[in-house]
């Protein structure tokens, strides 16, 4: 099939095209807010502590990535539900620490890219604009026709449309698939893609953790590692969660140059839903091995307040940035109930 989806940037950004695609409206925020409201009604028992998120816009904002899901714009076309997303590839500089900065490619001005979320059976449409100075593409894991596989280059200043059915339900990912693929992924062109099952999962405090690495001197070896973009961020800024609250982690390993890593949770065990494609856990563990692009849902609850570490069990990877903490906040309601009884 010819690559007749590629458009010039000028045509993509013309008002007529924007109106045709329905992206010259406030529908994005409205749809996301509606989905969030509807979900909140079914998850009213979930307790989520407030997070301190820096007001300044940065390419890497781990606390914002943690619970930020992009639901796109919901449309109805010819009796079919369409969930439409917009992704723009660009360039940025990330400050890995006080002394080291690194040039990356980003998606919508952030790393990792937006966590896209749809429901099984919906039609997904992704409008992709490349402004990153190099040919790129977006390859989605899942089931779709060959012409939507995202292996054709989209040149700088051009755009394309990817459209396919949201299937199967589970935790997937998307990433650039232009050679050298490893380098394009490692420099930031990746994100998580969640397809929710037809029957919703039980209410939980839901979070995204994406493990990635940074090869800052192009020697095919990572010098730094991170959860959700920044090395050591969650060690210095622990993730607050409530005692006795079910936690649902969507965990993705996108660390290139290392064949596999583990994910380990301190002082607890988690239920494993492999690739998120099941409603019942396959096992219970406190450490799980994940190859590159492997992802799972991990569920757990902490019974005791305090700070608990999470990290890969490869010490060099953890010590160089891929380490964090959960800060479990006492559930005073439960404590008061115990005292009164």
mmCIF file of C-alpha atoms in Angstrom:
data_model
loop_
_atom_site.group_PDB
_atom_site.id
_atom_site.type_symbol
_atom_site.label_atom_id
_atom_site.label_comp_id
_atom_site.label_asym_id
_atom_site.label_seq_id
_atom_site.Cartn_x
_atom_site.Cartn_y
_atom_site.Cartn_z
ATOM 1 C CA UNK A 1 0.000 0.000 0.000
ATOM 2 C CA UNK A 2 1.493 3.402 -0.895
ATOM 3 C CA UNK A 3 2.235 5.770 1.935
ATOM 4 C CA UNK A 4 -0.593 8.093 0.988
ATOM 5 C CA UNK A 5 -1.194 9.060 4.603
ATOM 6 C CA UNK A 6 1.876 11.322 4.682
ATOM 7 C CA UNK A 7 0.968 15.001 4.444
ATOM 8 C CA UNK A 8 3.056 18.143 4.387
ATOM 9 C CA UNK A 9 3.223 20.074 7.647
ATOM 10 C CA UNK A 10 1.535 23.037 5.967
ATOM 11 C CA UNK A 11 -1.425 20.955 4.907
ATOM 12 C CA UNK A 12 -1.632 19.258 8.291
ATOM 13 C CA UNK A 13 -1.709 22.605 10.069
ATOM 14 C CA UNK A 14 -4.210 24.256 7.722
ATOM 15 C CA UNK A 15 -7.435 25.224 9.465
ATOM 16 C CA UNK A 16 -9.527 23.244 6.982
ATOM 17 C CA UNK A 17 -7.671 20.035 7.808
ATOM 18 C CA UNK A 18 -7.820 20.744 11.528
ATOM 19 C CA UNK A 19 -11.554 21.261 11.320
ATOM 20 C CA UNK A 20 -11.935 18.172 9.182
ATOM 21 C CA UNK A 21 -10.153 16.101 11.801
ATOM 22 C CA UNK A 22 -11.999 17.853 14.599
ATOM 23 C CA UNK A 23 -8.868 18.896 16.469
ATOM 24 C CA UNK A 24 -9.440 22.654 16.268
ATOM 25 C CA UNK A 25 -11.851 22.499 19.205
ATOM 26 C CA UNK A 26 -11.746 22.102 22.967
ATOM 27 C CA UNK A 27 -12.886 18.503 22.632
ATOM 28 C CA UNK A 28 -9.645 17.003 23.902
ATOM 29 C CA UNK A 29 -9.958 18.419 27.396
ATOM 30 C CA UNK A 30 -13.707 17.917 27.460
ATOM 31 C CA UNK A 31 -13.537 14.252 26.519
ATOM 32 C CA UNK A 32 -10.735 13.510 28.967
ATOM 33 C CA UNK A 33 -12.652 15.256 31.743
ATOM 34 C CA UNK A 34 -15.825 13.301 30.927
ATOM 35 C CA UNK A 35 -13.968 9.956 30.969
ATOM 36 C CA UNK A 36 -12.269 10.926 34.231
ATOM 37 C CA UNK A 37 -15.607 11.874 35.790
ATOM 38 C CA UNK A 38 -17.263 8.636 34.735
ATOM 39 C CA UNK A 39 -14.339 6.588 36.001
ATOM 40 C CA UNK A 40 -14.301 8.536 39.245
ATOM 41 C CA UNK A 41 -17.924 7.557 39.857
ATOM 42 C CA UNK A 42 -16.979 3.876 39.708
ATOM 43 C CA UNK A 43 -13.778 4.414 41.698
ATOM 44 C CA UNK A 44 -15.146 6.626 44.442
ATOM 45 C CA UNK A 45 -13.639 4.425 47.156
ATOM 46 C CA UNK A 46 -10.092 4.922 45.824
ATOM 47 C CA UNK A 47 -7.957 7.185 48.018
ATOM 48 C CA UNK A 48 -5.164 9.028 46.201
ATOM 49 C CA UNK A 49 -2.811 11.349 48.127
ATOM 50 C CA UNK A 50 -2.115 14.764 46.606
ATOM 51 C CA UNK A 51 1.146 15.062 44.683
ATOM 52 C CA UNK A 52 3.562 17.957 44.576
ATOM 53 C CA UNK A 53 4.099 18.643 40.858
ATOM 54 C CA UNK A 54 6.434 21.395 39.772
ATOM 55 C CA UNK A 55 4.613 24.237 38.057
ATOM 56 C CA UNK A 56 7.364 24.813 35.485
ATOM 57 C CA UNK A 57 6.996 22.843 32.281
ATOM 58 C CA UNK A 58 9.836 20.344 31.869
ATOM 59 C CA UNK A 59 10.436 17.604 29.343
ATOM 60 C CA UNK A 60 10.729 15.120 32.226
ATOM 61 C CA UNK A 61 8.188 15.355 35.053
ATOM 62 C CA UNK A 62 7.999 11.945 36.772
ATOM 63 C CA UNK A 63 5.261 12.898 39.231
ATOM 64 C CA UNK A 64 3.055 14.147 36.407
ATOM 65 C CA UNK A 65 3.691 11.040 34.297
ATOM 66 C CA UNK A 66 2.771 8.818 37.243
ATOM 67 C CA UNK A 67 -1.019 9.195 37.100
ATOM 68 C CA UNK A 68 -1.472 11.102 33.840
ATOM 69 C CA UNK A 69 -3.485 9.193 31.211
ATOM 70 C CA UNK A 70 -4.279 10.628 27.772
ATOM 71 C CA UNK A 71 -7.811 9.628 26.779
ATOM 72 C CA UNK A 72 -7.749 11.645 23.574
ATOM 73 C CA UNK A 73 -10.934 12.884 21.920
ATOM 74 C CA UNK A 74 -13.988 10.653 21.747
ATOM 75 C CA UNK A 75 -16.007 10.818 18.516
ATOM 76 C CA UNK A 76 -18.841 8.974 16.814
ATOM 77 C CA UNK A 77 -18.447 8.330 13.080
ATOM 78 C CA UNK A 78 -20.880 6.179 11.105
ATOM 79 C CA UNK A 79 -22.089 4.508 14.284
ATOM 80 C CA UNK A 80 -18.566 3.683 15.405
ATOM 81 C CA UNK A 81 -16.681 5.027 18.424
ATOM 82 C CA UNK A 82 -13.411 6.721 17.454
ATOM 83 C CA UNK A 83 -10.816 7.686 20.031
ATOM 84 C CA UNK A 84 -8.439 10.181 18.483
ATOM 85 C CA UNK A 85 -4.972 11.108 19.741
ATOM 86 C CA UNK A 86 -2.371 13.650 18.645
ATOM 87 C CA UNK A 87 1.362 12.962 18.943
ATOM 88 C CA UNK A 88 4.099 15.326 17.788
ATOM 89 C CA UNK A 89 7.765 14.303 17.730
ATOM 90 C CA UNK A 90 10.195 17.057 18.667
ATOM 91 C CA UNK A 91 13.603 17.678 20.202
ATOM 92 C CA UNK A 92 14.490 18.636 23.764
ATOM 93 C CA UNK A 93 17.328 18.753 26.250
ATOM 94 C CA UNK A 94 16.891 16.797 29.465
ATOM 95 C CA UNK A 95 18.834 17.626 32.625
ATOM 96 C CA UNK A 96 19.775 14.219 34.054
ATOM 97 C CA UNK A 97 21.454 15.746 37.097
ATOM 98 C CA UNK A 98 23.078 19.039 38.093
ATOM 99 C CA UNK A 99 26.075 18.373 35.827
ATOM 100 C CA UNK A 100 24.785 16.288 32.888
ATOM 101 C CA UNK A 101 22.361 17.317 30.148
ATOM 102 C CA UNK A 102 21.386 15.162 27.173
ATOM 103 C CA UNK A 103 19.730 15.795 23.795
ATOM 104 C CA UNK A 104 16.615 13.689 23.260
ATOM 105 C CA UNK A 105 13.690 13.264 20.928
ATOM 106 C CA UNK A 106 10.365 13.759 22.691
ATOM 107 C CA UNK A 107 6.676 13.170 22.063
ATOM 108 C CA UNK A 108 4.350 16.085 22.872
ATOM 109 C CA UNK A 109 7.249 17.742 24.648
ATOM 110 C CA UNK A 110 7.724 15.017 27.242
ATOM 111 C CA UNK A 111 9.592 11.811 28.049
ATOM 112 C CA UNK A 112 8.212 9.209 28.208
ATOM 113 C CA UNK A 113 5.523 10.058 25.661
ATOM 114 C CA UNK A 114 1.865 10.329 26.738
ATOM 115 C CA UNK A 115 0.250 7.225 28.207
ATOM 116 C CA UNK A 116 -2.526 6.628 25.680
ATOM 117 C CA UNK A 117 -5.629 4.889 26.980
ATOM 118 C CA UNK A 118 -8.592 3.419 25.106
ATOM 119 C CA UNK A 119 -11.270 0.791 25.629
ATOM 120 C CA UNK A 120 -11.349 -2.570 23.910
ATOM 121 C CA UNK A 121 -13.357 -2.403 20.678
ATOM 122 C CA UNK A 122 -12.951 1.305 20.066
ATOM 123 C CA UNK A 123 -11.429 2.578 16.865
ATOM 124 C CA UNK A 124 -8.126 4.314 17.595
ATOM 125 C CA UNK A 125 -6.882 7.134 15.386
ATOM 126 C CA UNK A 126 -3.442 8.656 15.975
ATOM 127 C CA UNK A 127 -2.477 11.876 14.183
ATOM 128 C CA UNK A 128 1.320 11.921 14.107
ATOM 129 C CA UNK A 129 3.305 15.023 13.170
ATOM 130 C CA UNK A 130 7.092 14.808 12.893
ATOM 131 C CA UNK A 131 8.954 17.997 13.836
ATOM 132 C CA UNK A 132 12.081 16.299 15.202
ATOM 133 C CA UNK A 133 14.523 16.983 12.349
ATOM 134 C CA UNK A 134 14.853 13.329 11.336
ATOM 135 C CA UNK A 135 12.588 10.675 9.836
ATOM 136 C CA UNK A 136 10.520 8.909 12.505
ATOM 137 C CA UNK A 137 7.451 6.704 12.831
ATOM 138 C CA UNK A 138 5.182 5.191 15.474
ATOM 139 C CA UNK A 139 4.830 1.434 15.803
ATOM 140 C CA UNK A 140 2.050 0.241 18.138
ATOM 141 C CA UNK A 141 2.181 -3.143 19.808
ATOM 142 C CA UNK A 142 -1.128 -4.974 19.413
ATOM 143 C CA UNK A 143 -3.224 -6.209 16.488
ATOM 144 C CA UNK A 144 -3.658 -4.062 13.363
ATOM 145 C CA UNK A 145 -3.407 -4.208 9.535
ATOM 146 C CA UNK A 146 0.059 -4.210 7.925
ATOM 147 C CA UNK A 147 -0.346 -0.702 6.511
ATOM 148 C CA UNK A 148 -0.818 0.614 10.069
ATOM 149 C CA UNK A 149 2.319 -1.084 11.433
ATOM 150 C CA UNK A 150 4.364 2.117 11.620
ATOM 151 C CA UNK A 151 7.515 0.958 9.881
ATOM 152 C CA UNK A 152 7.411 3.496 7.035
ATOM 153 C CA UNK A 153 9.450 6.656 7.640
ATOM 154 C CA UNK A 154 7.627 9.922 8.167
ATOM 155 C CA UNK A 155 10.039 12.644 7.095
ATOM 156 C CA UNK A 156 10.672 15.775 9.123
ATOM 157 C CA UNK A 157 7.890 18.325 8.572
ATOM 158 C CA UNK A 158 5.391 15.665 7.469
ATOM 159 C CA UNK A 159 2.506 13.847 9.118
ATOM 160 C CA UNK A 160 0.651 10.558 8.955
ATOM 161 C CA UNK A 161 -2.448 8.914 10.406
ATOM 162 C CA UNK A 162 -2.469 5.537 12.137
ATOM 163 C CA UNK A 163 -5.910 3.984 12.553
ATOM 164 C CA UNK A 164 -6.835 0.565 13.928
ATOM 165 C CA UNK A 165 -9.142 -1.221 16.351
ATOM 166 C CA UNK A 166 -8.168 -1.264 20.027
ATOM 167 C CA UNK A 167 -7.337 -4.930 20.541
ATOM 168 C CA UNK A 168 -6.519 -6.967 22.483
ATOM 169 C CA UNK A 169 -7.030 -5.458 25.903
ATOM 170 C CA UNK A 170 -3.881 -5.212 27.968
ATOM 171 C CA UNK A 171 -0.778 -3.112 28.531
ATOM 172 C CA UNK A 172 0.991 -2.300 25.277
ATOM 173 C CA UNK A 173 3.501 0.272 24.084
ATOM 174 C CA UNK A 174 4.381 2.384 21.084
ATOM 175 C CA UNK A 175 7.759 3.540 19.808
ATOM 176 C CA UNK A 176 9.657 4.789 16.779
ATOM 177 C CA UNK A 177 10.596 2.009 14.342
ATOM 178 C CA UNK A 178 13.154 3.766 12.151
ATOM 179 C CA UNK A 179 16.693 2.382 11.970
ATOM 180 C CA UNK A 180 18.624 2.282 14.161
ATOM 181 C CA UNK A 181 15.534 1.422 16.195
ATOM 182 C CA UNK A 182 17.440 0.974 19.441
ATOM 183 C CA UNK A 183 18.853 4.500 19.231
ATOM 184 C CA UNK A 184 15.511 6.084 18.326
ATOM 185 C CA UNK A 185 13.841 4.403 21.291
ATOM 186 C CA UNK A 186 16.696 5.102 23.703
ATOM 187 C CA UNK A 187 16.612 8.817 22.852
ATOM 188 C CA UNK A 188 12.998 9.141 23.960
ATOM 189 C CA UNK A 189 10.499 8.050 21.293
ATOM 190 C CA UNK A 190 8.375 5.654 23.315
ATOM 191 C CA UNK A 191 5.259 5.551 25.473
ATOM 192 C CA UNK A 192 2.699 3.239 27.054
ATOM 193 C CA UNK A 193 -0.566 2.261 25.391
ATOM 194 C CA UNK A 194 -3.274 0.831 27.666
ATOM 195 C CA UNK A 195 -6.393 -0.874 26.326
ATOM 196 C CA UNK A 196 -8.925 -1.378 29.109
ATOM 197 C CA UNK A 197 -10.925 -4.632 29.166
ATOM 198 C CA UNK A 198 -14.672 -4.706 28.409
ATOM 199 C CA UNK A 199 -15.361 -5.366 32.110
ATOM 200 C CA UNK A 200 -13.506 -2.762 34.191
ATOM 201 C CA UNK A 201 -10.864 -3.891 36.641
ATOM 202 C CA UNK A 202 -11.573 -3.396 40.369
ATOM 203 C CA UNK A 203 -11.043 0.125 41.733
ATOM 204 C CA UNK A 204 -7.382 0.919 42.516
ATOM 205 C CA UNK A 205 -4.877 3.735 42.745
ATOM 206 C CA UNK A 206 -3.412 3.386 39.235
ATOM 207 C CA UNK A 207 0.117 4.431 38.304
ATOM 208 C CA UNK A 208 2.540 4.149 35.397
ATOM 209 C CA UNK A 209 6.218 3.254 35.833
ATOM 210 C CA UNK A 210 8.395 3.199 32.716
ATOM 211 C CA UNK A 211 11.991 2.014 33.133
ATOM 212 C CA UNK A 212 14.439 3.546 30.632
ATOM 213 C CA UNK A 213 18.158 4.112 30.166
ATOM 214 C CA UNK A 214 20.397 6.890 28.825
ATOM 215 C CA UNK A 215 23.506 6.243 26.721
ATOM 216 C CA UNK A 216 25.019 9.721 26.867
ATOM 217 C CA UNK A 217 28.298 8.964 25.025
ATOM 218 C CA UNK A 218 27.008 6.682 22.214
ATOM 219 C CA UNK A 219 28.993 3.629 23.331
ATOM 220 C CA UNK A 220 25.928 1.334 23.328
ATOM 221 C CA UNK A 221 26.006 1.233 27.106
ATOM 222 C CA UNK A 222 23.727 3.124 29.478
ATOM 223 C CA UNK A 223 25.338 5.471 31.952
ATOM 224 C CA UNK A 224 22.054 6.495 33.611
ATOM 225 C CA UNK A 225 18.693 4.845 34.256
ATOM 226 C CA UNK A 226 15.333 6.212 35.318
ATOM 227 C CA UNK A 227 11.719 5.618 36.220
ATOM 228 C CA UNK A 228 9.471 7.955 34.199
ATOM 229 C CA UNK A 229 12.261 10.043 32.752
ATOM 230 C CA UNK A 230 14.550 11.299 35.544
ATOM 231 C CA UNK A 231 17.247 9.337 37.427
ATOM 232 C CA UNK A 232 16.715 9.007 41.198
ATOM 233 C CA UNK A 233 13.617 11.234 41.159
ATOM 234 C CA UNK A 234 11.408 8.934 43.234
ATOM 235 C CA UNK A 235 14.203 8.392 45.760
ATOM 236 C CA UNK A 236 14.349 12.115 46.463
ATOM 237 C CA UNK A 237 10.574 12.517 46.039
ATOM 238 C CA UNK A 238 8.876 9.313 47.297
ATOM 239 C CA UNK A 239 5.508 8.398 45.795
ATOM 240 C CA UNK A 240 2.803 8.829 48.448
ATOM 241 C CA UNK A 241 0.210 6.063 48.681
ATOM 242 C CA UNK A 242 -2.299 5.184 51.368
ATOM 243 C CA UNK A 243 -2.103 2.238 53.710
ATOM 244 C CA UNK A 244 -4.512 -0.597 52.770
ATOM 245 C CA UNK A 245 -5.211 0.957 49.350
ATOM 246 C CA UNK A 246 -4.985 -1.357 46.336
ATOM 247 C CA UNK A 247 -2.202 -0.121 44.048
ATOM 248 C CA UNK A 248 -2.183 -1.011 40.353
ATOM 249 C CA UNK A 249 1.159 -0.440 38.621
ATOM 250 C CA UNK A 250 1.409 -0.471 34.845
ATOM 251 C CA UNK A 251 5.122 -1.282 34.491
ATOM 252 C CA UNK A 252 7.083 -1.145 31.212
ATOM 253 C CA UNK A 253 10.744 -1.969 30.642
ATOM 254 C CA UNK A 254 12.058 0.048 27.682
ATOM 255 C CA UNK A 255 15.736 -0.028 28.725
ATOM 256 C CA UNK A 256 17.729 -0.536 25.543
ATOM 257 C CA UNK A 257 21.297 -1.956 25.533
ATOM 258 C CA UNK A 258 20.513 -4.181 28.559
ATOM 259 C CA UNK A 259 18.939 -7.539 27.620
ATOM 260 C CA UNK A 260 16.721 -7.747 30.706
ATOM 261 C CA UNK A 261 16.136 -6.195 34.103
ATOM 262 C CA UNK A 262 14.107 -7.090 37.157
ATOM 263 C CA UNK A 263 11.559 -5.128 39.154
ATOM 264 C CA UNK A 264 11.677 -5.641 42.913
ATOM 265 C CA UNK A 265 9.326 -4.322 45.590
ATOM 266 C CA UNK A 266 10.549 -4.105 49.190
ATOM 267 C CA UNK A 267 8.684 -5.635 52.148
ATOM 268 C CA UNK A 268 5.762 -6.812 50.042
ATOM 269 C CA UNK A 269 4.530 -9.090 47.251
ATOM 270 C CA UNK A 270 2.522 -8.233 44.157
ATOM 271 C CA UNK A 271 0.048 -10.072 41.946
ATOM 272 C CA UNK A 272 1.309 -10.348 38.352
ATOM 273 C CA UNK A 273 -1.036 -9.853 35.383
ATOM 274 C CA UNK A 274 1.288 -10.659 32.497
ATOM 275 C CA UNK A 275 1.022 -8.123 29.666
ATOM 276 C CA UNK A 276 -2.219 -7.020 31.324
ATOM 277 C CA UNK A 277 -4.084 -9.481 29.103
ATOM 278 C CA UNK A 278 -5.798 -11.351 31.899
ATOM 279 C CA UNK A 279 -8.234 -10.496 34.678
ATOM 280 C CA UNK A 280 -6.755 -13.042 37.073
ATOM 281 C CA UNK A 281 -3.143 -12.990 38.321
ATOM 282 C CA UNK A 282 -0.749 -15.606 37.008
ATOM 283 C CA UNK A 283 1.535 -15.541 40.051
ATOM 284 C CA UNK A 284 2.572 -13.693 43.184
ATOM 285 C CA UNK A 285 6.147 -12.433 43.566
ATOM 286 C CA UNK A 286 8.321 -9.659 44.962
ATOM 287 C CA UNK A 287 10.665 -9.643 41.960
ATOM 288 C CA UNK A 288 9.947 -10.198 38.275
ATOM 289 C CA UNK A 289 12.247 -10.367 35.244
ATOM 290 C CA UNK A 290 11.353 -8.233 32.231
ATOM 291 C CA UNK A 291 12.992 -8.171 28.796
ATOM 292 C CA UNK A 292 13.083 -5.069 26.620
ATOM 293 C CA UNK A 293 9.516 -3.952 25.744
ATOM 294 C CA UNK A 294 8.009 -6.386 28.256
ATOM 295 C CA UNK A 295 5.266 -4.963 30.443
ATOM 296 C CA UNK A 296 2.881 -6.154 33.134
ATOM 297 C CA UNK A 297 0.266 -5.052 35.621
ATOM 298 C CA UNK A 298 1.446 -5.459 39.221
ATOM 299 C CA UNK A 299 -1.051 -5.119 42.082
ATOM 300 C CA UNK A 300 -0.351 -4.863 45.814
ATOM 301 C CA UNK A 301 -1.436 -3.290 49.086
ATOM 302 C CA UNK A 302 0.797 -2.108 51.926
ATOM 303 C CA UNK A 303 -0.377 -2.970 55.438
ATOM 304 C CA UNK A 304 2.222 -0.938 57.328
ATOM 305 C CA UNK A 305 3.044 2.787 57.047
ATOM 306 C CA UNK A 306 6.579 3.859 56.158
ATOM 307 C CA UNK A 307 8.934 4.209 53.208
ATOM 308 C CA UNK A 308 9.600 1.200 50.956
ATOM 309 C CA UNK A 309 12.041 0.997 48.056
ATOM 310 C CA UNK A 310 11.409 -0.344 44.545
ATOM 311 C CA UNK A 311 14.113 -0.921 41.929
ATOM 312 C CA UNK A 312 15.685 -3.426 39.539
ATOM 313 C CA UNK A 313 17.717 -6.058 41.400
ATOM 314 C CA UNK A 314 20.719 -5.309 39.186
ATOM 315 C CA UNK A 315 22.588 -3.027 41.585
ATOM 316 C CA UNK A 316 24.421 -1.051 38.896
ATOM 317 C CA UNK A 317 21.121 -0.145 37.219
ATOM 318 C CA UNK A 318 19.501 0.830 40.504
ATOM 319 C CA UNK A 319 22.493 2.820 41.747
ATOM 320 C CA UNK A 320 22.666 4.769 38.487
ATOM 321 C CA UNK A 321 19.157 6.115 38.736
ATOM 322 C CA UNK A 322 16.456 3.435 38.475
ATOM 323 C CA UNK A 323 15.420 3.497 42.110
ATOM 324 C CA UNK A 324 12.489 4.926 44.027
ATOM 325 C CA UNK A 325 10.378 4.766 47.157
ATOM 326 C CA UNK A 326 6.737 4.473 48.086
ATOM 327 C CA UNK A 327 5.764 6.429 51.167
ATOM 328 C CA UNK A 328 2.833 4.633 52.764
ATOM 329 C CA UNK A 329 0.607 7.059 54.649
ATOM 330 C CA UNK A 330 -1.288 5.757 57.661
ATOM 331 C CA UNK A 331 -4.990 5.161 57.090
ATOM 332 C CA UNK A 332 -6.385 6.995 60.100
ATOM 333 C CA UNK A 333 -9.888 5.794 59.326
ATOM 334 C CA UNK A 334 -8.819 2.163 59.703
ATOM 335 C CA UNK A 335 -6.809 2.973 62.835
ATOM 336 C CA UNK A 336 -9.775 4.743 64.440
ATOM 337 C CA UNK A 337 -12.048 1.829 63.601
ATOM 338 C CA UNK A 338 -9.597 -0.590 65.271
ATOM 339 C CA UNK A 339 -9.407 1.592 68.407
ATOM 340 C CA UNK A 340 -13.178 1.943 68.669
ATOM 341 C CA UNK A 341 -13.662 -1.806 68.327
#
